[in-house]
Amino acid sequence: MCLNKKTRIRKYLEQRAQDMGAFDLLLADYLDGSMQQKLKSLGIARPEIFVDFHKHLKCIGIQGRYGAYFTDVQIYPDEFGLAFDLDEADEDVLYPLQSREQVYLALSDALRVLSEKE
């Protein structure tokens, strides 16, 4: 039986319902559309969210634009990375993943710094 990605994620979250960590909560944000809305509210234009959800690799990837900057966010179960660049955002600053809110706050803080540069 071949399940689509969102169905697999939904089943995974149902199994983890009593013990959801930060990554799981971010997956839930992806599924219900709130991640897309939060990214837009932070000022990221046309955010694209990609989820790799395999047995040995779980990652939420986000790409978009913030003003003149390319943005790239990579979220793994234990850490997340933020990268911004005028040409190609590929040098991440890594942080340990401690909470769902931490990702949004770190992104908000980084975008505020970028807006002060413009």
CSV table of N, CA and C in Angstrom, one decimal:
chain,number,residue,atom,x,y,z
A,1,MET,N,0.8,-1.2,0.0
A,1,MET,CA,0.0,0.0,0.0
A,1,MET,C,0.9,1.2,0.0
A,2,CYS,N,0.6,2.1,-0.9
A,2,CYS,CA,1.4,3.3,-1.1
A,2,CYS,C,0.6,4.5,-0.5
A,3,LEU,N,1.1,5.1,0.5
A,3,LEU,CA,0.4,6.3,1.1
A,3,LEU,C,1.1,7.6,0.6
A,4,ASN,N,0.3,8.6,0.4
A,4,ASN,CA,0.9,9.9,0.0
A,4,ASN,C,1.6,10.5,1.3
A,5,LYS,N,2.5,11.4,1.0
A,5,LYS,CA,3.3,12.0,2.1
A,5,LYS,C,2.5,12.6,3.2
A,6,LYS,N,1.4,13.4,2.9
A,6,LYS,CA,0.6,14.0,4.0
A,6,LYS,C,-0.1,12.9,4.8
A,7,THR,N,-0.5,11.9,4.2
A,7,THR,CA,-1.2,10.8,4.9
A,7,THR,C,-0.2,10.1,5.9
A,8,ARG,N,1.0,9.8,5.4
A,8,ARG,CA,2.0,9.2,6.2
A,8,ARG,C,2.4,10.1,7.4
A,9,ILE,N,2.5,11.4,7.2
A,9,ILE,CA,2.8,12.4,8.2
A,9,ILE,C,1.6,12.4,9.2
A,10,ARG,N,0.4,12.4,8.8
A,10,ARG,CA,-0.8,12.4,9.6
A,10,ARG,C,-0.8,11.2,10.5
A,11,LYS,N,-0.5,10.0,9.9
A,11,LYS,CA,-0.5,8.8,10.7
A,11,LYS,C,0.6,8.8,11.8
A,12,TYR,N,1.8,9.3,11.4
A,12,TYR,CA,2.9,9.4,12.3
A,12,TYR,C,2.6,10.3,13.5
A,13,LEU,N,1.9,11.5,13.2
A,13,LEU,CA,1.5,12.4,14.3
A,13,LEU,C,0.5,11.8,15.2
A,14,GLU,N,-0.4,11.0,14.6
A,14,GLU,CA,-1.4,10.3,15.4
A,14,GLU,C,-0.7,9.4,16.4
A,15,GLN,N,0.3,8.7,16.0
A,15,GLN,CA,1.0,7.8,16.8
A,15,GLN,C,1.8,8.5,17.9
A,16,ARG,N,2.2,9.7,17.6
A,16,ARG,CA,3.1,10.5,18.5
A,16,ARG,C,2.2,11.5,19.4
A,17,ALA,N,0.9,11.4,19.3
A,17,ALA,CA,0.0,12.4,19.9
A,17,ALA,C,0.3,12.7,21.3
A,18,GLN,N,0.7,11.7,22.1
A,18,GLN,CA,0.9,11.8,23.5
A,18,GLN,C,2.4,12.3,23.8
A,19,ASP,N,3.2,12.3,22.9
A,19,ASP,CA,4.7,12.6,23.1
A,19,ASP,C,5.2,13.4,21.9
A,20,MET,N,4.5,14.5,21.5
A,20,MET,CA,5.0,15.3,20.4
A,20,MET,C,6.1,16.3,20.8
A,21,GLY,N,7.2,16.2,20.0
A,21,GLY,CA,8.3,17.1,20.2
A,21,GLY,C,8.1,18.3,19.3
A,22,ALA,N,9.1,19.2,19.3
A,22,ALA,CA,9.1,20.4,18.5
A,22,ALA,C,9.0,20.1,17.0
A,23,PHE,N,9.7,19.1,16.6
A,23,PHE,CA,9.7,18.8,15.1
A,23,PHE,C,8.3,18.3,14.8
A,24,ASP,N,7.7,17.5,15.6
A,24,ASP,CA,6.3,17.0,15.4
A,24,ASP,C,5.3,18.1,15.3
A,25,LEU,N,5.4,19.1,16.2
A,25,LEU,CA,4.5,20.3,16.2
A,25,LEU,C,4.7,21.1,14.9
A,26,LEU,N,5.9,21.2,14.5
A,26,LEU,CA,6.1,21.9,13.2
A,26,LEU,C,5.6,21.2,12.0
A,27,LEU,N,5.6,19.8,12.1
A,27,LEU,CA,5.0,19.0,11.0
A,27,LEU,C,3.5,19.3,11.0
A,28,ALA,N,2.9,19.4,12.2
A,28,ALA,CA,1.5,19.7,12.4
A,28,ALA,C,1.1,21.0,11.8
A,29,ASP,N,2.0,22.0,12.0
A,29,ASP,CA,1.8,23.4,11.4
A,29,ASP,C,1.8,23.3,9.9
A,30,TYR,N,2.7,22.5,9.4
A,30,TYR,CA,2.8,22.3,7.9
A,30,TYR,C,1.5,21.7,7.4
A,31,LEU,N,1.0,20.6,8.1
A,31,LEU,CA,-0.2,20.0,7.6
A,31,LEU,C,-1.5,20.9,7.7
A,32,ASP,N,-1.6,21.7,8.7
A,32,ASP,CA,-2.8,22.5,8.8
A,32,ASP,C,-2.7,23.8,8.2
A,33,GLY,N,-1.6,24.1,7.5
A,33,GLY,CA,-1.4,25.4,6.8
A,33,GLY,C,-1.0,26.5,7.6
A,34,SER,N,-0.9,26.4,9.0
A,34,SER,CA,-0.5,27.5,9.8
A,34,SER,C,1.0,27.9,9.6
A,35,MET,N,1.8,27.0,9.2
A,35,MET,CA,3.2,27.3,8.9
A,35,MET,C,3.3,28.3,7.7
A,36,GLN,N,2.6,28.0,6.7
A,36,GLN,CA,2.5,28.9,5.5
A,36,GLN,C,2.1,30.3,5.9
A,37,GLN,N,1.0,30.4,6.7
A,37,GLN,CA,0.5,31.7,7.2
A,37,GLN,C,1.5,32.4,8.0
A,38,LYS,N,2.2,31.7,8.9
A,38,LYS,CA,3.2,32.4,9.8
A,38,LYS,C,4.3,32.9,9.0
A,39,LEU,N,4.8,32.1,8.0
A,39,LEU,CA,5.9,32.6,7.2
A,39,LEU,C,5.5,33.9,6.4
A,40,LYS,N,4.3,33.9,5.9
A,40,LYS,CA,3.8,35.1,5.2
A,40,LYS,C,3.7,36.2,6.1
A,41,SER,N,3.2,36.0,7.3
A,41,SER,CA,3.1,37.1,8.3
A,41,SER,C,4.4,37.7,8.7
A,42,LEU,N,5.5,36.9,8.6
A,42,LEU,CA,6.8,37.4,8.9
A,42,LEU,C,7.4,38.2,7.7
A,43,GLY,N,6.7,38.1,6.6
A,43,GLY,CA,7.2,38.9,5.4
A,43,GLY,C,7.9,38.1,4.4
A,44,ILE,N,7.9,36.8,4.5
A,44,ILE,CA,8.5,35.9,3.5
A,44,ILE,C,7.5,35.8,2.3
A,45,ALA,N,8.0,36.3,1.2
A,45,ALA,CA,7.1,36.2,-0.1
A,45,ALA,C,7.2,34.8,-0.7
A,46,ARG,N,6.1,34.4,-1.1
A,46,ARG,CA,5.9,33.1,-1.8
A,46,ARG,C,6.7,31.9,-1.1
A,47,PRO,N,6.5,31.7,0.1
A,47,PRO,CA,7.2,30.6,0.8
A,47,PRO,C,6.8,29.2,0.2
A,48,GLU,N,7.8,28.5,-0.1
A,48,GLU,CA,7.6,27.1,-0.6
A,48,GLU,C,8.1,26.2,0.5
A,49,ILE,N,7.3,25.2,0.9
A,49,ILE,CA,7.6,24.2,1.9
A,49,ILE,C,7.8,22.9,1.3
A,50,PHE,N,8.9,22.2,1.6
A,50,PHE,CA,9.2,20.9,1.1
A,50,PHE,C,9.4,20.0,2.3
A,51,VAL,N,8.8,18.8,2.3
A,51,VAL,CA,9.0,17.9,3.5
A,51,VAL,C,9.5,16.6,2.9
A,52,ASP,N,10.7,16.2,3.5
A,52,ASP,CA,11.3,14.9,3.2
A,52,ASP,C,10.9,14.1,4.5
A,53,PHE,N,10.1,13.1,4.3
A,53,PHE,CA,9.6,12.3,5.4
A,53,PHE,C,9.8,10.8,5.1
A,54,HIS,N,11.0,10.3,5.4
A,54,HIS,CA,11.4,8.9,5.1
A,54,HIS,C,11.8,8.3,6.5
A,55,LYS,N,12.0,7.0,6.4
A,55,LYS,CA,12.3,6.3,7.7
A,55,LYS,C,13.5,6.9,8.3
A,56,HIS,N,14.6,7.2,7.5
A,56,HIS,CA,15.8,7.7,8.1
A,56,HIS,C,16.1,9.1,7.9
A,57,LEU,N,15.2,9.8,7.2
A,57,LEU,CA,15.4,11.3,7.0
A,57,LEU,C,14.1,12.0,7.2
A,58,LYS,N,14.1,12.9,8.1
A,58,LYS,CA,12.9,13.8,8.3
A,58,LYS,C,13.4,15.2,8.2
A,59,CYS,N,12.9,16.0,7.3
A,59,CYS,CA,13.3,17.4,7.2
A,59,CYS,C,12.2,18.2,6.6
A,60,ILE,N,12.1,19.4,7.2
A,60,ILE,CA,11.1,20.4,6.6
A,60,ILE,C,12.0,21.5,6.0
A,61,GLY,N,11.9,21.7,4.7
A,61,GLY,CA,12.7,22.7,4.0
A,61,GLY,C,11.8,23.9,3.6
A,62,ILE,N,12.2,25.1,3.8
A,62,ILE,CA,11.4,26.3,3.4
A,62,ILE,C,12.3,27.2,2.6
A,63,GLN,N,11.8,27.6,1.5
A,63,GLN,CA,12.5,28.6,0.7
A,63,GLN,C,11.6,29.8,0.3
A,64,GLY,N,12.1,30.9,0.2
A,64,GLY,CA,11.3,32.1,-0.2
A,64,GLY,C,12.2,33.3,-0.3
A,65,ARG,N,11.5,34.4,-0.4
A,65,ARG,CA,12.2,35.7,-0.5
A,65,ARG,C,11.8,36.6,0.6
A,66,TYR,N,12.8,37.4,1.1
A,66,TYR,CA,12.5,38.4,2.1
A,66,TYR,C,13.1,39.7,1.5
A,67,GLY,N,12.4,40.6,0.9
A,67,GLY,CA,13.0,41.7,0.2
A,67,GLY,C,13.9,41.2,-0.9
A,68,ALA,N,15.1,41.7,-0.9
A,68,ALA,CA,16.1,41.2,-1.9
A,68,ALA,C,16.8,39.9,-1.5
A,69,TYR,N,16.5,39.4,-0.4
A,69,TYR,CA,17.2,38.2,0.1
A,69,TYR,C,16.5,36.9,-0.2
A,70,PHE,N,17.3,35.9,-0.6
A,70,PHE,CA,16.8,34.5,-0.7
A,70,PHE,C,16.8,34.0,0.8
A,71,THR,N,15.8,33.3,1.1
A,71,THR,CA,15.8,32.6,2.5
A,71,THR,C,15.7,31.1,2.3
A,72,ASP,N,16.4,30.5,3.2
A,72,ASP,CA,16.4,29.0,3.3
A,72,ASP,C,16.4,28.6,4.7
A,73,VAL,N,15.4,27.8,5.1
A,73,VAL,CA,15.3,27.2,6.4
A,73,VAL,C,15.2,25.7,6.3
A,74,GLN,N,16.1,25.0,7.1
A,74,GLN,CA,16.1,23.6,7.1
A,74,GLN,C,15.8,23.2,8.5
A,75,ILE,N,14.8,22.4,8.7
A,75,ILE,CA,14.4,21.9,10.1
A,75,ILE,C,14.5,20.4,10.2
A,76,TYR,N,15.3,19.9,11.1
A,76,TYR,CA,15.5,18.5,11.3
A,76,TYR,C,14.9,18.2,12.8
A,77,PRO,N,14.8,16.9,13.1
A,77,PRO,CA,14.3,16.6,14.5
A,77,PRO,C,15.1,17.2,15.6
A,78,ASP,N,16.4,17.4,15.4
A,78,ASP,CA,17.2,17.9,16.5
A,78,ASP,C,17.8,19.3,16.4
A,79,GLU,N,17.7,19.8,15.1
A,79,GLU,CA,18.3,21.1,14.9
A,79,GLU,C,17.6,21.8,13.7
A,80,PHE,N,17.9,23.1,13.6
A,80,PHE,CA,17.4,23.8,12.4
A,80,PHE,C,18.4,24.8,12.0
A,81,GLY,N,18.4,25.2,10.7
A,81,GLY,CA,19.4,26.1,10.1
A,81,GLY,C,18.6,27.2,9.4
A,82,LEU,N,19.2,28.4,9.5
A,82,LEU,CA,18.7,29.6,8.8
A,82,LEU,C,19.8,30.1,7.9
A,83,ALA,N,19.4,30.5,6.6
A,83,ALA,CA,20.4,31.0,5.7
A,83,ALA,C,19.7,32.1,4.9
A,84,PHE,N,20.4,33.2,4.6
A,84,PHE,CA,19.9,34.3,3.9
A,84,PHE,C,21.1,34.8,3.0
A,85,ASP,N,20.8,35.2,1.8
A,85,ASP,CA,21.8,35.7,0.9
A,85,ASP,C,21.1,36.5,-0.3
A,86,LEU,N,21.9,37.4,-0.9
A,86,LEU,CA,21.3,38.1,-2.0
A,86,LEU,C,21.4,37.3,-3.3
A,87,ASP,N,22.3,36.3,-3.3
A,87,ASP,CA,22.4,35.4,-4.5
A,87,ASP,C,21.9,34.0,-4.3
A,88,GLU,N,22.4,33.3,-3.3
A,88,GLU,CA,22.0,32.0,-3.0
A,88,GLU,C,22.2,31.7,-1.5
A,89,ALA,N,21.2,31.4,-0.8
A,89,ALA,CA,21.2,31.2,0.6
A,89,ALA,C,21.6,29.7,0.9
A,90,ASP,N,22.9,29.5,1.1
A,90,ASP,CA,23.4,28.1,1.3
A,90,ASP,C,24.3,27.9,2.5
A,91,GLU,N,24.6,29.0,3.3
A,91,GLU,CA,25.5,28.9,4.4
A,91,GLU,C,24.6,29.1,5.7
A,92,ASP,N,24.1,27.9,6.2
A,92,ASP,CA,23.2,27.9,7.4
A,92,ASP,C,23.9,28.3,8.7
A,93,VAL,N,23.2,29.0,9.5
A,93,VAL,CA,23.6,29.1,10.9
A,93,VAL,C,22.7,28.1,11.6
A,94,LEU,N,23.3,27.2,12.3
A,94,LEU,CA,22.6,26.0,13.0
A,94,LEU,C,22.2,26.3,14.4
A,95,TYR,N,21.1,25.9,14.8
A,95,TYR,CA,20.6,26.0,16.2
A,95,TYR,C,20.0,24.7,16.7
A,96,PRO,N,20.2,24.3,17.9
A,96,PRO,CA,19.5,23.1,18.4
A,96,PRO,C,18.0,23.4,18.5
A,97,LEU,N,17.2,22.4,18.0
A,97,LEU,CA,15.8,22.6,18.0
A,97,LEU,C,15.2,22.2,19.4
A,98,GLN,N,14.6,23.3,20.1
A,98,GLN,CA,14.1,23.1,21.4
A,98,GLN,C,12.6,23.2,21.5
A,99,SER,N,12.0,24.1,20.6
A,99,SER,CA,10.6,24.3,20.6
A,99,SER,C,10.1,24.8,19.3
A,100,ARG,N,8.9,24.6,19.0
A,100,ARG,CA,8.2,25.1,17.8
A,100,ARG,C,8.4,26.7,17.7
A,101,GLU,N,8.1,27.3,18.8
A,101,GLU,CA,8.2,28.8,18.8
A,101,GLU,C,9.6,29.3,18.6
A,102,GLN,N,10.6,28.6,19.0
A,102,GLN,CA,12.0,29.0,18.8
A,102,GLN,C,12.3,29.2,17.3
A,103,VAL,N,11.8,28.3,16.5
A,103,VAL,CA,12.0,28.4,15.0
A,103,VAL,C,11.5,29.7,14.5
A,104,TYR,N,10.2,30.0,14.8
A,104,TYR,CA,9.6,31.2,14.3
A,104,TYR,C,10.2,32.5,14.9
A,105,LEU,N,10.6,32.4,16.2
A,105,LEU,CA,11.2,33.6,16.8
A,105,LEU,C,12.6,33.8,16.2
A,106,ALA,N,13.4,32.8,16.0
A,106,ALA,CA,14.7,32.9,15.4
A,106,ALA,C,14.6,33.5,14.0
A,107,LEU,N,13.6,33.0,13.3
A,107,LEU,CA,13.4,33.5,11.9
A,107,LEU,C,13.0,35.0,11.9
A,108,SER,N,12.1,35.3,12.8
A,108,SER,CA,11.6,36.7,13.0
A,108,SER,C,12.8,37.6,13.3
A,109,ASP,N,13.6,37.2,14.3
A,109,ASP,CA,14.8,38.0,14.7
A,109,ASP,C,15.7,38.2,13.5
A,110,ALA,N,16.0,37.1,12.8
A,110,ALA,CA,16.9,37.2,11.7
A,110,ALA,C,16.4,38.1,10.6
A,111,LEU,N,15.1,38.1,10.3
A,111,LEU,CA,14.5,38.9,9.3
A,111,LEU,C,14.5,40.4,9.7
A,112,ARG,N,14.3,40.6,11.0
A,112,ARG,CA,14.4,42.0,11.5
A,112,ARG,C,15.8,42.6,11.3
A,113,VAL,N,16.8,41.8,11.5
A,113,VAL,CA,18.2,42.2,11.3
A,113,VAL,C,18.4,42.5,9.8
A,114,LEU,N,17.9,41.6,9.0
A,114,LEU,CA,18.0,41.9,7.5
A,114,LEU,C,17.3,43.2,7.1
A,115,SER,N,16.2,43.4,7.7
A,115,SER,CA,15.4,44.7,7.3
A,115,SER,C,16.1,45.9,7.7
A,116,GLU,N,16.9,45.8,8.8
A,116,GLU,CA,17.7,47.0,9.3
A,116,GLU,C,18.9,47.2,8.4
A,117,LYS,N,19.3,46.2,7.6
A,117,LYS,CA,20.4,46.4,6.7
A,117,LYS,C,20.0,47.1,5.4
A,118,GLU,N,18.7,47.0,5.1
A,118,GLU,CA,18.2,47.5,3.8
A,118,GLU,C,18.0,49.0,3.9
